Tab-separated table of C-alpha atoms and ligand atoms in Angstrom:
chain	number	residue	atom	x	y	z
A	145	UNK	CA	78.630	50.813	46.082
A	146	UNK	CA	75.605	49.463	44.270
A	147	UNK	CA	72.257	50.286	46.318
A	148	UNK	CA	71.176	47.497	48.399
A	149	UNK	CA	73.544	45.261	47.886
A	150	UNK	CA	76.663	44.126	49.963
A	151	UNK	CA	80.170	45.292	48.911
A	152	UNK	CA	81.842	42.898	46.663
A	153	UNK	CA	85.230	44.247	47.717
A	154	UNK	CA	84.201	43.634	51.164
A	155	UNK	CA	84.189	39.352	49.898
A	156	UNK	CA	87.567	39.895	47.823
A	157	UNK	CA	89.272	41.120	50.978
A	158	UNK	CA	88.010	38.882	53.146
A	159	UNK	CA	88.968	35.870	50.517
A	160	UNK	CA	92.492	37.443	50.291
A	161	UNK	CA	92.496	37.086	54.466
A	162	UNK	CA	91.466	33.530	54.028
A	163	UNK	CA	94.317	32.929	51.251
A	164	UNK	CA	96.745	34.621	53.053
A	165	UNK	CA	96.113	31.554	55.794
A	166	UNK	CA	96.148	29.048	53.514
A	167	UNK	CA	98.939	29.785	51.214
A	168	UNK	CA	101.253	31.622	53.495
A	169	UNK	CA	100.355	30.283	57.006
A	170	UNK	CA	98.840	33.659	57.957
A	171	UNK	CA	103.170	34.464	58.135
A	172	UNK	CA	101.894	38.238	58.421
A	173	UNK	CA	98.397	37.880	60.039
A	174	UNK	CA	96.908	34.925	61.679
A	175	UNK	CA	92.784	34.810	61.545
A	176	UNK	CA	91.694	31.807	63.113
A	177	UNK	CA	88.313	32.876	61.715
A	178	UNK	CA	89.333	34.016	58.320
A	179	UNK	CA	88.068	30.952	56.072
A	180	UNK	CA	84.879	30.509	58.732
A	181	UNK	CA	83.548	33.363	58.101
A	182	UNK	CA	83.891	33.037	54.340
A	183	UNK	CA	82.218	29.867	54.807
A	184	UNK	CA	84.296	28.209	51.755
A	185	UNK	CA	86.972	25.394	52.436
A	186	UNK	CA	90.785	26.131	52.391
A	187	UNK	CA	91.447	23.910	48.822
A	188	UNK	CA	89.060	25.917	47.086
A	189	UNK	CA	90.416	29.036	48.207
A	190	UNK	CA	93.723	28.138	47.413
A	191	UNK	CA	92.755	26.982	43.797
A	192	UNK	CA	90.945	30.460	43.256
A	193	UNK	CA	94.207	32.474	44.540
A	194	UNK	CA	96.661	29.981	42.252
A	195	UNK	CA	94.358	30.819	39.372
A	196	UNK	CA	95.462	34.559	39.325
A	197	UNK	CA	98.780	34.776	40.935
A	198	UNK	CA	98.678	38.493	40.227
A	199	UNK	CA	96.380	38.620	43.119
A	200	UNK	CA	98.933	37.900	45.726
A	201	UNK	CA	100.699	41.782	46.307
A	202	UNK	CA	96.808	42.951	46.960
A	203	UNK	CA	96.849	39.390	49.184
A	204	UNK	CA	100.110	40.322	51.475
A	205	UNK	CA	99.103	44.393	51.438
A	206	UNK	CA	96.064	43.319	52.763
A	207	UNK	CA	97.624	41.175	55.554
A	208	UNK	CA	100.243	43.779	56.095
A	209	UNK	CA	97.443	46.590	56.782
A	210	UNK	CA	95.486	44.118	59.452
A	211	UNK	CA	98.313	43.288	61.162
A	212	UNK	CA	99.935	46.872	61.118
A	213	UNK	CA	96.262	48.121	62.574
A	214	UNK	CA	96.051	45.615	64.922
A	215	UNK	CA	99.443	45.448	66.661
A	216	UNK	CA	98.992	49.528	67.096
A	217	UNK	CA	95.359	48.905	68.725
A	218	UNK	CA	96.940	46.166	71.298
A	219	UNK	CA	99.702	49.032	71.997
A	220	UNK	CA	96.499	51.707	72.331
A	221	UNK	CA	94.357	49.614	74.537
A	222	UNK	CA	97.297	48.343	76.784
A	223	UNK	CA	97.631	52.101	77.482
A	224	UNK	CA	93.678	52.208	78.286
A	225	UNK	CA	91.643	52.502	74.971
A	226	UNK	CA	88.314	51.236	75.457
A	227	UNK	CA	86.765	51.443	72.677
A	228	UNK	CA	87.085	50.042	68.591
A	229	UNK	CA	85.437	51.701	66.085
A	230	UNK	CA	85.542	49.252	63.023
A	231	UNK	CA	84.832	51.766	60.034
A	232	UNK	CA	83.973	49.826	56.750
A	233	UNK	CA	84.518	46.341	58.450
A	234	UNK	CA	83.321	44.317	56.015
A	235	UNK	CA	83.825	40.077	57.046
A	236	UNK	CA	86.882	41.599	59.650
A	237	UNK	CA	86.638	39.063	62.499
A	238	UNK	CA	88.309	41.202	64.971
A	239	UNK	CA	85.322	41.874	67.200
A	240	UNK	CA	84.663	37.562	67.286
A	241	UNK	CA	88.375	37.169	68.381
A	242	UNK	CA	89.431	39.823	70.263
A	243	UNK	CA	91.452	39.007	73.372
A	244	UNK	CA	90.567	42.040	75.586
A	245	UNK	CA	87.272	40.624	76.138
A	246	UNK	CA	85.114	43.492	78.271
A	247	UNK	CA	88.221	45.516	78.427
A	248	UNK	CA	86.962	46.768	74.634
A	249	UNK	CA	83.704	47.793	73.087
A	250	UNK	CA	83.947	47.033	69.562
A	251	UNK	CA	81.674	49.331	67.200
A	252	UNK	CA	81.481	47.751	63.394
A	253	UNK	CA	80.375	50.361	61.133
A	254	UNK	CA	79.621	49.401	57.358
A	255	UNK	CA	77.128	50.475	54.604
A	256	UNK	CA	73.680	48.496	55.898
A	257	UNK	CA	73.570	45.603	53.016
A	258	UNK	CA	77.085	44.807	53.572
A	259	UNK	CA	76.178	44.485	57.601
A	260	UNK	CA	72.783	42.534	57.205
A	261	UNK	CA	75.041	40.099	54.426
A	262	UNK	CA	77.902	39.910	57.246
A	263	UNK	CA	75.367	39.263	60.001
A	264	UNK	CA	73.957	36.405	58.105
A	265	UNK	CA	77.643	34.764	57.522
A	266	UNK	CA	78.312	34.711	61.012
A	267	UNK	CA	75.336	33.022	61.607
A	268	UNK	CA	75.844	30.318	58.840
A	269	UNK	CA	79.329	30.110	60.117
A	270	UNK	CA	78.006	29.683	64.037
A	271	UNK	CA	80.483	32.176	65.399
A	272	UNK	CA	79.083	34.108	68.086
A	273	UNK	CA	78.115	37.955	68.486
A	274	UNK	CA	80.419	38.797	71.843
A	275	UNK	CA	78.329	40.955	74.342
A	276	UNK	CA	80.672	43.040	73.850
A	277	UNK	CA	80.372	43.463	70.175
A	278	UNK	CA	77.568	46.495	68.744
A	279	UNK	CA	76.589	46.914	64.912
A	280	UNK	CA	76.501	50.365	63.851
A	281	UNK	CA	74.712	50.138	60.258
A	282	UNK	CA	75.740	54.019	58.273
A	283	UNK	CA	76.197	54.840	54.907
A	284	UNK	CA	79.017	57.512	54.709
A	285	UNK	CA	78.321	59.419	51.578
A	286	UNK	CA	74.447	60.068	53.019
A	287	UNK	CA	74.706	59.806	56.816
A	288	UNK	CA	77.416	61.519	59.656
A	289	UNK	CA	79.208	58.852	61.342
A	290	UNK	CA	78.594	60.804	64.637
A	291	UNK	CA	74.596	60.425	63.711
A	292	UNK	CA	75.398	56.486	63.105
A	293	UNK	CA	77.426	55.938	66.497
A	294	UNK	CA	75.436	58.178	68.606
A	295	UNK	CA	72.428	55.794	67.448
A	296	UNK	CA	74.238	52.640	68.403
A	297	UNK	CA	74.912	54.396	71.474
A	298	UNK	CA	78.500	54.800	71.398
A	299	UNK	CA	80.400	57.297	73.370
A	300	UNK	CA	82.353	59.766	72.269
A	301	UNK	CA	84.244	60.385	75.637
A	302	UNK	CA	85.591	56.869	75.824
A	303	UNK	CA	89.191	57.204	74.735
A	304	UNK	CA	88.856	55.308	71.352
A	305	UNK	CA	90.610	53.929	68.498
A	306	UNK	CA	89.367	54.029	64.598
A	307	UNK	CA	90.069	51.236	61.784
A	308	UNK	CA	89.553	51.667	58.319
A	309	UNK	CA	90.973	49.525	56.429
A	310	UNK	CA	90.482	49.294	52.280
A	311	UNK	CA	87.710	51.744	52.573
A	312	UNK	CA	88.783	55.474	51.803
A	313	UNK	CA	89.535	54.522	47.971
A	314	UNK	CA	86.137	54.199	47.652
A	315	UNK	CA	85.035	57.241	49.408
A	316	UNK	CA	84.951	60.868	47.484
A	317	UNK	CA	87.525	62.940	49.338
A	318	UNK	CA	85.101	65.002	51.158
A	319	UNK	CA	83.765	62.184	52.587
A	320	UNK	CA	87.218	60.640	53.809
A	321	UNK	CA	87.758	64.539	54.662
A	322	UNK	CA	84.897	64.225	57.172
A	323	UNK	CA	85.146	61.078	58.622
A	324	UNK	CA	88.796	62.398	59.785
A	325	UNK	CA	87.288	65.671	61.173
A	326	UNK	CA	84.940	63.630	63.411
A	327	UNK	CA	87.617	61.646	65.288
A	328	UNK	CA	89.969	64.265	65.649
A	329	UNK	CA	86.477	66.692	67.111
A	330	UNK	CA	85.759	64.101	69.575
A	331	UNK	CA	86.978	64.049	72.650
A	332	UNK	CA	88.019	60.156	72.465
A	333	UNK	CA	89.087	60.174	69.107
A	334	UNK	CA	92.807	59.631	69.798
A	335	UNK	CA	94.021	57.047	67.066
A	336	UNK	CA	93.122	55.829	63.335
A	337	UNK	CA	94.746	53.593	60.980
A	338	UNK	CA	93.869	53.407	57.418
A	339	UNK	CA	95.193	52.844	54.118
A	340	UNK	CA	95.544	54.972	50.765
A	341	UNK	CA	97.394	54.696	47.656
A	342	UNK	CA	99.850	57.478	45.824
A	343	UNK	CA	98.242	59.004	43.016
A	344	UNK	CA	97.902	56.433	39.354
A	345	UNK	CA	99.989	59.185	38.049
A	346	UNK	CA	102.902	59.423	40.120
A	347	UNK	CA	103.197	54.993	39.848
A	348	UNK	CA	106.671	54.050	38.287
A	349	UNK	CA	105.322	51.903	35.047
A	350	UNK	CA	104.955	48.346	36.122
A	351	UNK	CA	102.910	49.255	39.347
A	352	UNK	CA	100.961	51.734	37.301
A	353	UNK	CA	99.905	48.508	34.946
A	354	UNK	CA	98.878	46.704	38.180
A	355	UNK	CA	97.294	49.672	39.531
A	356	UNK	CA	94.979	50.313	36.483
A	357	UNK	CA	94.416	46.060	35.472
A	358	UNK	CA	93.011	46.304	39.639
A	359	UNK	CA	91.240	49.475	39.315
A	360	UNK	CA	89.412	48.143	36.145
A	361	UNK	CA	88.497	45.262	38.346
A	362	UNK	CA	86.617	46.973	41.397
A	363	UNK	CA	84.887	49.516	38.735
A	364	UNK	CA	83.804	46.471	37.307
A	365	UNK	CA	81.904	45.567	40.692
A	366	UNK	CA	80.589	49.034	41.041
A	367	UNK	CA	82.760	50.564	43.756
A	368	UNK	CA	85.394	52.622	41.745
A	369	UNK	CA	88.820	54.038	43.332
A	370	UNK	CA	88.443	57.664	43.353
A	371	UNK	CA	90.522	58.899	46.476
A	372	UNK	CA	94.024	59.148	46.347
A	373	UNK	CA	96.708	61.069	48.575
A	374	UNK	CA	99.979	62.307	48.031
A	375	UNK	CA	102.094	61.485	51.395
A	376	UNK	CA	103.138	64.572	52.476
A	377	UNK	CA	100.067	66.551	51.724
A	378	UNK	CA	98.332	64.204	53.669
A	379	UNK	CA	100.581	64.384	56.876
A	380	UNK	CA	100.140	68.302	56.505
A	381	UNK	CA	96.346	68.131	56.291
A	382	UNK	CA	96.217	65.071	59.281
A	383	UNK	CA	98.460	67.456	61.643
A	384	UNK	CA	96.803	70.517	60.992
A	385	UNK	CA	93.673	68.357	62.437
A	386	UNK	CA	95.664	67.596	65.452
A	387	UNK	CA	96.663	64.167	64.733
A	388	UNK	CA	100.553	65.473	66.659
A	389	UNK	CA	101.298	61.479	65.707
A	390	UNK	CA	101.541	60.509	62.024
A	391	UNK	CA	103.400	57.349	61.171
A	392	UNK	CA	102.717	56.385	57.486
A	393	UNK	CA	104.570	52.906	55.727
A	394	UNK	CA	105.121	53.234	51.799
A	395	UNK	CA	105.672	50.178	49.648
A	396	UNK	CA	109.396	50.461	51.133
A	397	UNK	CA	109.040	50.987	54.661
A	398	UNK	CA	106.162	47.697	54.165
A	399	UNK	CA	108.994	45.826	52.795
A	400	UNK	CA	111.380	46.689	55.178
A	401	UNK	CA	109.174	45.700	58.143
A	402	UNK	CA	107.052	42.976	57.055
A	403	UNK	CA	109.289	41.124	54.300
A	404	UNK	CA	112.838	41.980	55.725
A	405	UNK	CA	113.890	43.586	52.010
A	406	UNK	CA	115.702	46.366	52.928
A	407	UNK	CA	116.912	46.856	49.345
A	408	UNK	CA	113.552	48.156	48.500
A	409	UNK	CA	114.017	51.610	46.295
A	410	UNK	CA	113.351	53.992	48.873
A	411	UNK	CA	111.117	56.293	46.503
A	412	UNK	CA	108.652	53.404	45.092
A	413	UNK	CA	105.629	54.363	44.888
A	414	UNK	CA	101.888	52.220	45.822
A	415	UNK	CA	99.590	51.203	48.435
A	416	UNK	CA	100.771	52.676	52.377
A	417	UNK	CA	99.389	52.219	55.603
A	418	UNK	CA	99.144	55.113	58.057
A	419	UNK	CA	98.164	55.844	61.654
A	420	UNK	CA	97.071	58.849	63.169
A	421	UNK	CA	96.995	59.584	66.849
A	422	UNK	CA	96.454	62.667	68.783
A	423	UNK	CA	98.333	61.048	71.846
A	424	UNK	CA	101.305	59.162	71.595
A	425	UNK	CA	101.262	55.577	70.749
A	426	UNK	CA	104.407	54.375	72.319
A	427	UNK	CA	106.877	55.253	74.938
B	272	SAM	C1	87.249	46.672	50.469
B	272	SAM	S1	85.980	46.516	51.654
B	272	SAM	C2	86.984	46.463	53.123
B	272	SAM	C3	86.325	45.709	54.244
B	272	SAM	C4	87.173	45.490	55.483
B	272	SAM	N1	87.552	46.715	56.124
B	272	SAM	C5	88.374	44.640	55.158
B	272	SAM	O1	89.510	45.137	55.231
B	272	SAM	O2	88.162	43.485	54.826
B	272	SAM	C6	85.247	48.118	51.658
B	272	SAM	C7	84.225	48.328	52.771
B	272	SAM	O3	83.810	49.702	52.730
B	272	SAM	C8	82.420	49.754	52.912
B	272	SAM	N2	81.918	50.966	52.265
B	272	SAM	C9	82.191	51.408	51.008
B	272	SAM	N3	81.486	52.524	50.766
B	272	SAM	C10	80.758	52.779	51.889
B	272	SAM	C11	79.840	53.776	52.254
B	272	SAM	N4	79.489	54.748	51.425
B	272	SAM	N5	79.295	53.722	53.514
B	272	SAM	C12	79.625	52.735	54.364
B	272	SAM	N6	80.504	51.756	54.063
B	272	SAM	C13	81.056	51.784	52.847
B	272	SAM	C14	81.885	48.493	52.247
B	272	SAM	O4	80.600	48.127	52.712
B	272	SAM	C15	82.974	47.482	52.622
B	272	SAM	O5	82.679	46.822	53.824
């Protein structure tokens, strides 16, 4: 990210949210507060999406991960998680519309100018800060997250789940190596969900164009992709951390669930989704 200034990826996810409402009827993932927050109206968000209909896979991968993250945190806290930890939130509105009310702490975590820019949109936009609701300002390539939570006074006891959603691309692997160490040291850190990409390499052609065309494009804005993970190496690594719970959707599983294709070549390649949980999730 460049210094002192908020992530522009942050405002490209956060207008794909707001699309997704307006073109598709938030079909995947409702946010009431999606186009608030952005503080734009819906026709001018649609015109920007219809501009660049290339836009629209990052549009529904981007519902897909929200609503994959958030069903599995209503599952975790109806089985007594207390506490959110929003890592990289960016405009997320979860923490504005949350419908455990004091039932759930929610933590938001993001690089400081990103938080002070977010802070000011949700005052513009007059949607209010729930009691319940603590900022947690850290930068994660020059601060531990335990140093940035302990200072917001969060507690690592409190059985707790992690989001991180579009966030670990951008991180050096070290860095997305750490983070994971944390919540699998503490003794709440019991579930995360986040979202990586397969390798550029290993893309079958056509998604390898649309890989590079969007990779060009968030260079461009100064926060490059440079983490990648291949699946299984990943689950290894994860278990060997004590995440006993790995459940990780590919482009085909995401197909299968969310857009009912079950003809979806079983070996494609692209953007997953994965949760990690040291304690069972369902049953
Ligand atoms: C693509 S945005 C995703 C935002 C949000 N999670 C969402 O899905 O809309 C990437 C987020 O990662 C955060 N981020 C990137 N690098 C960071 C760093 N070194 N420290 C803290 N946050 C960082 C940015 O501030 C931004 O909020």
């Amino acid at each position: 990210m460049r210094t002192g200034t908020p992530s522009r990826t942050a405002l490209a996810a956060a207008t794909h949210r707001a699309a997704h409402q307006v073109i598709e009827g938030g079909r995947i993932f409702a946010d009431p507060l999606a186009l608030r927050i952005l503080g734009q109206d819906a026709e001018a968000v649609a015109r920007e999406a219809e501009q660049d209909p290339s836009r629209r896979l990052m549009q529904l991968f981007i519902a897909v991960r929200t609503r994959f993250a958030e069903d599995a945190l209503a599952a975790a806290v109806e089985r007594g998680v207390s506490q959110l930890v929003v890592l990289g939130a960016g405009l997320d509105t979860y923490a504005y519309r949350s419908p455990f009310g004091a039932q759930l702490r929610v933590f938001e975590v993001d690089h400081p100018a990103t938080q002070a820019w977010k802070r000011q949109r949700l005052e513009e936009a007059a949607i209010p800060l729930p009691d319940t609701l603590t900022f947690a300002p850290v930068d994660f390539e020059r601060q531990t997250l335990a140093e940035g939570l302990a200072a917001a006074g969060f507690d690592p006891g409190y059985r707790t789940f992690f989001t991180w959603l579009g966030v670990v691309p951008y991180l050096t692997e070290e860095a997305a190596w750490s983070t994971l160490g944390y919540i699998a040291g503490i003794p709440g850190g019991e579930h995360v969900v986040f979202d990586y990409s397969d390798p550029p390499g290993t893309l079958a052609p056509e998604r390898r164009a649309y890989h590079d065309r969007h990779a060009a494009r968030v260079e461009s804005l100064g926060e490059a992709w440079v983490t990648y993970f291949e699946a299984a190496a990943l689950r290894t690594r994860l278990e060997a951390l004590g995440f006993t719970e790995v459940e990780d959707l590919g482009p085909a599983q995401i197909a299968a669930r969310y857009f009912a294709l079950r003809a979806a070549a079983q070996r494609e390649r692209g953007g997953h989704i994965v949760r990690a949980s040291r304690l069972p999730l369902g049953g």
